[in-house]
Each structure stands twice: as structure tokens, then as C-alpha cells.
């Protein structure tokens, strides 16, 4: 029996695979060189960044037929690792009033988690809400 090396469909497929690999490698090398010469785009203009909030354990919103913030907070099991965030939303030019609303709501609470913060943010309508979260990070 006589065997001829290098003949058969397997060798043709291997040759085509190597050719395809070399073409792709050459194209990637050219693309990397062109990116190295390109000037990076300028950074986007800084916008107001939203406050990072973790997934809430409990959420309260001010509204009719809703318990007061004090009642809602009293009904929650508060852990020292939780963070209470009071969010005051305001319409144009009413940031000071929104902060005063949030501060008043905070002062009325007899029991608070050690980590508590007030966030004042612009919105389509005035509002007050609170969340209890397991935030990670500095306090």
C-alpha cells in the first residue's frame, strides 16, 4: 500500500484555515496602527451626575392616603448598615424650599439609621420620597 502525503480534502481545509487566519491577523494589525495614529475624541461635557443609590429595601413617597414618613420609618426594621436617603424633588428655582422640606422631615424622625442623607434634585414636579438601602461604600 502506498500513501501519498499532502493530498486530500483535510489538507486543503487546513491550508484555507491558515490563509484565513493570516488575512484576519494582517487586517487587525493595520486597524490597530490606524487607531494608534488617530487623535482621541474630546471627553463629553460633564453633566449633572445622579446620586448612586443601591436597590431599595423599602420606599416611601409623600402623597394622599400615605402614612407619614415617621409612621413609615417606625414600621421598618432598621439595621445599622442601612442608609436612609430622603430625596426632595423641585421644579425650577425652588431648590432651597425642597431642601427645607427634606430637612424638616428629617428632624421630625425620632429614630434614624446611622447613615442618613438628603438628596435634592430637579424634576418635573415637587415631591418628597425616602428609601432604605444597603448602600456599599463610604458614608
mmCIF file with all atom_site columns, C-alpha atoms in Angstrom:
data_model
loop_
_atom_site.group_PDB
_atom_site.id
_atom_site.type_symbol
_atom_site.label_atom_id
_atom_site.label_alt_id
_atom_site.label_comp_id
_atom_site.label_asym_id
_atom_site.label_entity_id
_atom_site.label_seq_id
_atom_site.pdbx_PDB_ins_code
_atom_site.Cartn_x
_atom_site.Cartn_y
_atom_site.Cartn_z
_atom_site.occupancy
_atom_site.B_iso_or_equiv
_atom_site.pdbx_formal_charge
_atom_site.auth_seq_id
_atom_site.auth_comp_id
_atom_site.auth_asym_id
_atom_site.auth_atom_id
_atom_site.pdbx_PDB_model_num
ATOM 1   C CA . UNK A 1 1   ? 0.000   0.000  0.000  1.00 0.00 ? 1   UNK A CA 1
ATOM 2   C CA . UNK A 1 2   ? 1.287   3.368  -0.929 1.00 0.00 ? 2   UNK A CA 1
ATOM 3   C CA . UNK A 1 3   ? 0.330   6.578  0.989  1.00 0.00 ? 3   UNK A CA 1
ATOM 4   C CA . UNK A 1 4   ? 0.666   9.951  -0.652 1.00 0.00 ? 4   UNK A CA 1
ATOM 5   C CA . UNK A 1 5   ? 1.283   12.773 1.856  1.00 0.00 ? 5   UNK A CA 1
ATOM 6   C CA . UNK A 1 6   ? -0.350  16.147 1.344  1.00 0.00 ? 6   UNK A CA 1
ATOM 7   C CA . UNK A 1 7   ? -3.278  15.029 -0.750 1.00 0.00 ? 7   UNK A CA 1
ATOM 8   C CA . UNK A 1 8   ? -6.876  15.087 0.393  1.00 0.00 ? 8   UNK A CA 1
ATOM 9   C CA . UNK A 1 9   ? -9.622  17.423 1.495  1.00 0.00 ? 9   UNK A CA 1
ATOM 10  C CA . UNK A 1 10  ? -8.225  17.711 5.052  1.00 0.00 ? 10  UNK A CA 1
ATOM 11  C CA . UNK A 1 11  ? -5.041  19.357 3.794  1.00 0.00 ? 11  UNK A CA 1
ATOM 12  C CA . UNK A 1 12  ? -6.974  21.749 1.564  1.00 0.00 ? 12  UNK A CA 1
ATOM 13  C CA . UNK A 1 13  ? -9.179  22.758 4.524  1.00 0.00 ? 13  UNK A CA 1
ATOM 14  C CA . UNK A 1 14  ? -6.124  23.257 6.748  1.00 0.00 ? 14  UNK A CA 1
ATOM 15  C CA . UNK A 1 15  ? -4.469  25.439 4.094  1.00 0.00 ? 15  UNK A CA 1
ATOM 16  C CA . UNK A 1 16  ? -7.616  27.573 3.737  1.00 0.00 ? 16  UNK A CA 1
ATOM 17  C CA . UNK A 1 17  ? -7.858  27.957 7.528  1.00 0.00 ? 17  UNK A CA 1
ATOM 18  C CA . UNK A 1 18  ? -4.264  29.172 7.717  1.00 0.00 ? 18  UNK A CA 1
ATOM 19  C CA . UNK A 1 19  ? -4.820  31.626 4.874  1.00 0.00 ? 19  UNK A CA 1
ATOM 20  C CA . UNK A 1 20  ? -7.957  32.995 6.581  1.00 0.00 ? 20  UNK A CA 1
ATOM 21  C CA . UNK A 1 21  ? -6.061  33.355 9.885  1.00 0.00 ? 21  UNK A CA 1
ATOM 22  C CA . UNK A 1 22  ? -3.207  35.275 8.216  1.00 0.00 ? 22  UNK A CA 1
ATOM 23  C CA . UNK A 1 23  ? -5.630  37.624 6.404  1.00 0.00 ? 23  UNK A CA 1
ATOM 24  C CA . UNK A 1 24  ? -7.501  38.385 9.655  1.00 0.00 ? 24  UNK A CA 1
ATOM 25  C CA . UNK A 1 25  ? -4.260  38.946 11.592 1.00 0.00 ? 25  UNK A CA 1
ATOM 26  C CA . UNK A 1 26  ? -2.979  41.355 8.928  1.00 0.00 ? 26  UNK A CA 1
ATOM 27  C CA . UNK A 1 27  ? -6.265  43.284 8.927  1.00 0.00 ? 27  UNK A CA 1
ATOM 28  C CA . UNK A 1 28  ? -6.234  43.600 12.715 1.00 0.00 ? 28  UNK A CA 1
ATOM 29  C CA . UNK A 1 29  ? -2.611  44.807 12.678 1.00 0.00 ? 29  UNK A CA 1
ATOM 30  C CA . UNK A 1 30  ? -3.495  47.512 10.131 1.00 0.00 ? 30  UNK A CA 1
ATOM 31  C CA . UNK A 1 31  ? -6.528  48.593 12.166 1.00 0.00 ? 31  UNK A CA 1
ATOM 32  C CA . UNK A 1 32  ? -4.517  48.881 15.388 1.00 0.00 ? 32  UNK A CA 1
ATOM 33  C CA . UNK A 1 33  ? -1.908  51.039 13.631 1.00 0.00 ? 33  UNK A CA 1
ATOM 34  C CA . UNK A 1 34  ? -4.591  53.382 12.301 1.00 0.00 ? 34  UNK A CA 1
ATOM 35  C CA . UNK A 1 35  ? -6.151  53.694 15.788 1.00 0.00 ? 35  UNK A CA 1
ATOM 36  C CA . UNK A 1 36  ? -2.757  54.478 17.287 1.00 0.00 ? 36  UNK A CA 1
ATOM 37  C CA . UNK A 1 37  ? -2.387  57.498 14.973 1.00 0.00 ? 37  UNK A CA 1
ATOM 38  C CA . UNK A 1 38  ? -5.937  58.784 15.464 1.00 0.00 ? 38  UNK A CA 1
ATOM 39  C CA . UNK A 1 39  ? -6.488  61.602 17.936 1.00 0.00 ? 39  UNK A CA 1
ATOM 40  C CA . UNK A 1 40  ? -8.851  60.522 20.712 1.00 0.00 ? 40  UNK A CA 1
ATOM 41  C CA . UNK A 1 41  ? -12.158 62.388 20.767 1.00 0.00 ? 41  UNK A CA 1
ATOM 42  C CA . UNK A 1 42  ? -12.575 65.056 23.432 1.00 0.00 ? 42  UNK A CA 1
ATOM 43  C CA . UNK A 1 43  ? -14.363 63.945 26.591 1.00 0.00 ? 43  UNK A CA 1
ATOM 44  C CA . UNK A 1 44  ? -18.091 64.635 26.634 1.00 0.00 ? 44  UNK A CA 1
ATOM 45  C CA . UNK A 1 45  ? -19.170 67.720 28.556 1.00 0.00 ? 45  UNK A CA 1
ATOM 46  C CA . UNK A 1 46  ? -19.745 66.920 32.189 1.00 0.00 ? 46  UNK A CA 1
ATOM 47  C CA . UNK A 1 47  ? -23.387 66.678 33.069 1.00 0.00 ? 47  UNK A CA 1
ATOM 48  C CA . UNK A 1 48  ? -25.008 66.602 36.454 1.00 0.00 ? 48  UNK A CA 1
ATOM 49  C CA . UNK A 1 49  ? -24.411 63.104 37.713 1.00 0.00 ? 49  UNK A CA 1
ATOM 50  C CA . UNK A 1 50  ? -27.186 61.282 39.524 1.00 0.00 ? 50  UNK A CA 1
ATOM 51  C CA . UNK A 1 51  ? -26.564 60.130 43.062 1.00 0.00 ? 51  UNK A CA 1
ATOM 52  C CA . UNK A 1 52  ? -25.707 56.445 43.237 1.00 0.00 ? 52  UNK A CA 1
ATOM 53  C CA . UNK A 1 53  ? -28.442 54.562 45.022 1.00 0.00 ? 53  UNK A CA 1
ATOM 54  C CA . UNK A 1 54  ? -28.440 50.868 45.792 1.00 0.00 ? 54  UNK A CA 1
ATOM 55  C CA . UNK A 1 55  ? -31.527 48.737 45.301 1.00 0.00 ? 55  UNK A CA 1
ATOM 56  C CA . UNK A 1 56  ? -34.058 49.886 47.889 1.00 0.00 ? 56  UNK A CA 1
ATOM 57  C CA . UNK A 1 57  ? -35.277 47.655 50.679 1.00 0.00 ? 57  UNK A CA 1
ATOM 58  C CA . UNK A 1 58  ? -38.230 49.976 51.304 1.00 0.00 ? 58  UNK A CA 1
ATOM 59  C CA . UNK A 1 59  ? -39.588 53.054 49.512 1.00 0.00 ? 59  UNK A CA 1
ATOM 60  C CA . UNK A 1 60  ? -41.832 55.837 50.808 1.00 0.00 ? 60  UNK A CA 1
ATOM 61  C CA . UNK A 1 61  ? -43.442 58.643 48.797 1.00 0.00 ? 61  UNK A CA 1
ATOM 62  C CA . UNK A 1 62  ? -45.398 61.589 50.103 1.00 0.00 ? 62  UNK A CA 1
ATOM 63  C CA . UNK A 1 63  ? -48.971 61.646 48.957 1.00 0.00 ? 63  UNK A CA 1
ATOM 64  C CA . UNK A 1 64  ? -52.623 61.454 49.953 1.00 0.00 ? 64  UNK A CA 1
ATOM 65  C CA . UNK A 1 65  ? -53.641 58.275 51.789 1.00 0.00 ? 65  UNK A CA 1
ATOM 66  C CA . UNK A 1 66  ? -49.983 57.531 52.510 1.00 0.00 ? 66  UNK A CA 1
ATOM 67  C CA . UNK A 1 67  ? -48.575 57.129 56.019 1.00 0.00 ? 67  UNK A CA 1
ATOM 68  C CA . UNK A 1 68  ? -46.338 59.916 57.228 1.00 0.00 ? 68  UNK A CA 1
ATOM 69  C CA . UNK A 1 69  ? -42.582 59.472 56.930 1.00 0.00 ? 69  UNK A CA 1
ATOM 70  C CA . UNK A 1 70  ? -42.418 58.972 60.693 1.00 0.00 ? 70  UNK A CA 1
ATOM 71  C CA . UNK A 1 71  ? -45.066 56.205 60.599 1.00 0.00 ? 71  UNK A CA 1
ATOM 72  C CA . UNK A 1 72  ? -43.400 54.534 57.631 1.00 0.00 ? 72  UNK A CA 1
ATOM 73  C CA . UNK A 1 73  ? -39.971 54.623 59.256 1.00 0.00 ? 73  UNK A CA 1
ATOM 74  C CA . UNK A 1 74  ? -41.393 53.255 62.523 1.00 0.00 ? 74  UNK A CA 1
ATOM 75  C CA . UNK A 1 75  ? -42.834 50.276 60.623 1.00 0.00 ? 75  UNK A CA 1
ATOM 76  C CA . UNK A 1 76  ? -39.419 49.379 59.123 1.00 0.00 ? 76  UNK A CA 1
ATOM 77  C CA . UNK A 1 77  ? -36.809 47.147 60.714 1.00 0.00 ? 77  UNK A CA 1
ATOM 78  C CA . UNK A 1 78  ? -33.774 49.394 60.725 1.00 0.00 ? 78  UNK A CA 1
ATOM 79  C CA . UNK A 1 79  ? -30.299 47.918 60.690 1.00 0.00 ? 79  UNK A CA 1
ATOM 80  C CA . UNK A 1 80  ? -27.188 49.967 61.432 1.00 0.00 ? 80  UNK A CA 1
ATOM 81  C CA . UNK A 1 81  ? -25.818 49.012 57.988 1.00 0.00 ? 81  UNK A CA 1
ATOM 82  C CA . UNK A 1 82  ? -28.751 50.588 56.150 1.00 0.00 ? 82  UNK A CA 1
ATOM 83  C CA . UNK A 1 83  ? -28.812 54.067 54.691 1.00 0.00 ? 83  UNK A CA 1
ATOM 84  C CA . UNK A 1 84  ? -31.851 56.333 54.678 1.00 0.00 ? 84  UNK A CA 1
ATOM 85  C CA . UNK A 1 85  ? -31.949 58.657 51.691 1.00 0.00 ? 85  UNK A CA 1
ATOM 86  C CA . UNK A 1 86  ? -34.521 61.431 51.615 1.00 0.00 ? 86  UNK A CA 1
ATOM 87  C CA . UNK A 1 87  ? -34.966 62.723 48.071 1.00 0.00 ? 87  UNK A CA 1
ATOM 88  C CA . UNK A 1 88  ? -36.542 66.152 47.623 1.00 0.00 ? 88  UNK A CA 1
ATOM 89  C CA . UNK A 1 89  ? -37.508 66.978 44.051 1.00 0.00 ? 89  UNK A CA 1
ATOM 90  C CA . UNK A 1 90  ? -38.141 70.517 42.924 1.00 0.00 ? 90  UNK A CA 1
ATOM 91  C CA . UNK A 1 91  ? -39.221 72.493 39.898 1.00 0.00 ? 91  UNK A CA 1
ATOM 92  C CA . UNK A 1 92  ? -37.235 75.420 38.509 1.00 0.00 ? 92  UNK A CA 1
ATOM 93  C CA . UNK A 1 93  ? -35.797 77.750 41.128 1.00 0.00 ? 93  UNK A CA 1
ATOM 94  C CA . UNK A 1 94  ? -37.226 76.022 44.204 1.00 0.00 ? 94  UNK A CA 1
ATOM 95  C CA . UNK A 1 95  ? -34.171 74.082 45.401 1.00 0.00 ? 95  UNK A CA 1
ATOM 96  C CA . UNK A 1 96  ? -33.963 75.899 48.756 1.00 0.00 ? 96  UNK A CA 1
ATOM 97  C CA . UNK A 1 97  ? -37.605 75.146 49.552 1.00 0.00 ? 97  UNK A CA 1
ATOM 98  C CA . UNK A 1 98  ? -37.109 71.489 48.622 1.00 0.00 ? 98  UNK A CA 1
ATOM 99  C CA . UNK A 1 99  ? -34.087 71.224 50.901 1.00 0.00 ? 99  UNK A CA 1
ATOM 100 C CA . UNK A 1 100 ? -36.038 72.866 53.736 1.00 0.00 ? 100 UNK A CA 1
ATOM 101 C CA . UNK A 1 101 ? -38.864 70.311 53.252 1.00 0.00 ? 101 UNK A CA 1
ATOM 102 C CA . UNK A 1 102 ? -36.413 67.417 53.409 1.00 0.00 ? 102 UNK A CA 1
ATOM 103 C CA . UNK A 1 103 ? -34.612 68.844 56.432 1.00 0.00 ? 103 UNK A CA 1
ATOM 104 C CA . UNK A 1 104 ? -37.889 69.354 58.298 1.00 0.00 ? 104 UNK A CA 1
ATOM 105 C CA . UNK A 1 105 ? -38.950 65.780 57.513 1.00 0.00 ? 105 UNK A CA 1
ATOM 106 C CA . UNK A 1 106 ? -35.609 64.517 58.782 1.00 0.00 ? 106 UNK A CA 1
ATOM 107 C CA . UNK A 1 107 ? -35.763 66.483 62.043 1.00 0.00 ? 107 UNK A CA 1
ATOM 108 C CA . UNK A 1 108 ? -39.187 65.021 62.854 1.00 0.00 ? 108 UNK A CA 1
ATOM 109 C CA . UNK A 1 109 ? -37.792 61.466 62.950 1.00 0.00 ? 109 UNK A CA 1
ATOM 110 C CA . UNK A 1 110 ? -37.087 60.076 66.423 1.00 0.00 ? 110 UNK A CA 1
ATOM 111 C CA . UNK A 1 111 ? -35.219 57.043 65.070 1.00 0.00 ? 111 UNK A CA 1
ATOM 112 C CA . UNK A 1 112 ? -32.807 57.099 62.120 1.00 0.00 ? 112 UNK A CA 1
ATOM 113 C CA . UNK A 1 113 ? -30.174 54.778 60.690 1.00 0.00 ? 113 UNK A CA 1
ATOM 114 C CA . UNK A 1 114 ? -26.621 55.995 61.360 1.00 0.00 ? 114 UNK A CA 1
ATOM 115 C CA . UNK A 1 115 ? -26.138 56.748 57.651 1.00 0.00 ? 115 UNK A CA 1
ATOM 116 C CA . UNK A 1 116 ? -28.731 59.273 56.524 1.00 0.00 ? 116 UNK A CA 1
ATOM 117 C CA . UNK A 1 117 ? -28.527 61.714 53.649 1.00 0.00 ? 117 UNK A CA 1
ATOM 118 C CA . UNK A 1 118 ? -30.624 64.278 51.838 1.00 0.00 ? 118 UNK A CA 1
ATOM 119 C CA . UNK A 1 119 ? -30.600 64.485 48.052 1.00 0.00 ? 119 UNK A CA 1
ATOM 120 C CA . UNK A 1 120 ? -32.149 67.496 46.306 1.00 0.00 ? 120 UNK A CA 1
ATOM 121 C CA . UNK A 1 121 ? -32.751 67.084 42.583 1.00 0.00 ? 121 UNK A CA 1
ATOM 122 C CA . UNK A 1 122 ? -34.620 68.883 39.792 1.00 0.00 ? 122 UNK A CA 1
ATOM 123 C CA . UNK A 1 123 ? -37.763 67.182 38.486 1.00 0.00 ? 123 UNK A CA 1
ATOM 124 C CA . UNK A 1 124 ? -40.973 67.844 36.594 1.00 0.00 ? 124 UNK A CA 1
ATOM 125 C CA . UNK A 1 125 ? -42.903 68.328 39.862 1.00 0.00 ? 125 UNK A CA 1
ATOM 126 C CA . UNK A 1 126 ? -42.198 68.923 43.533 1.00 0.00 ? 126 UNK A CA 1
ATOM 127 C CA . UNK A 1 127 ? -42.065 65.790 45.628 1.00 0.00 ? 127 UNK A CA 1
ATOM 128 C CA . UNK A 1 128 ? -40.585 64.056 48.626 1.00 0.00 ? 128 UNK A CA 1
ATOM 129 C CA . UNK A 1 129 ? -39.578 60.408 48.891 1.00 0.00 ? 129 UNK A CA 1
ATOM 130 C CA . UNK A 1 130 ? -37.365 58.217 51.048 1.00 0.00 ? 130 UNK A CA 1
ATOM 131 C CA . UNK A 1 131 ? -35.574 54.914 50.563 1.00 0.00 ? 131 UNK A CA 1
ATOM 132 C CA . UNK A 1 132 ? -33.857 52.460 52.857 1.00 0.00 ? 132 UNK A CA 1
ATOM 133 C CA . UNK A 1 133 ? -30.939 50.786 51.093 1.00 0.00 ? 133 UNK A CA 1
ATOM 134 C CA . UNK A 1 134 ? -27.943 48.604 51.751 1.00 0.00 ? 134 UNK A CA 1
ATOM 135 C CA . UNK A 1 135 ? -25.531 51.045 50.115 1.00 0.00 ? 135 UNK A CA 1
ATOM 136 C CA . UNK A 1 136 ? -21.950 49.949 49.667 1.00 0.00 ? 136 UNK A CA 1
ATOM 137 C CA . UNK A 1 137 ? -19.149 52.422 50.094 1.00 0.00 ? 137 UNK A CA 1
ATOM 138 C CA . UNK A 1 138 ? -18.180 55.345 52.250 1.00 0.00 ? 138 UNK A CA 1
ATOM 139 C CA . UNK A 1 139 ? -20.697 57.077 54.424 1.00 0.00 ? 139 UNK A CA 1
#
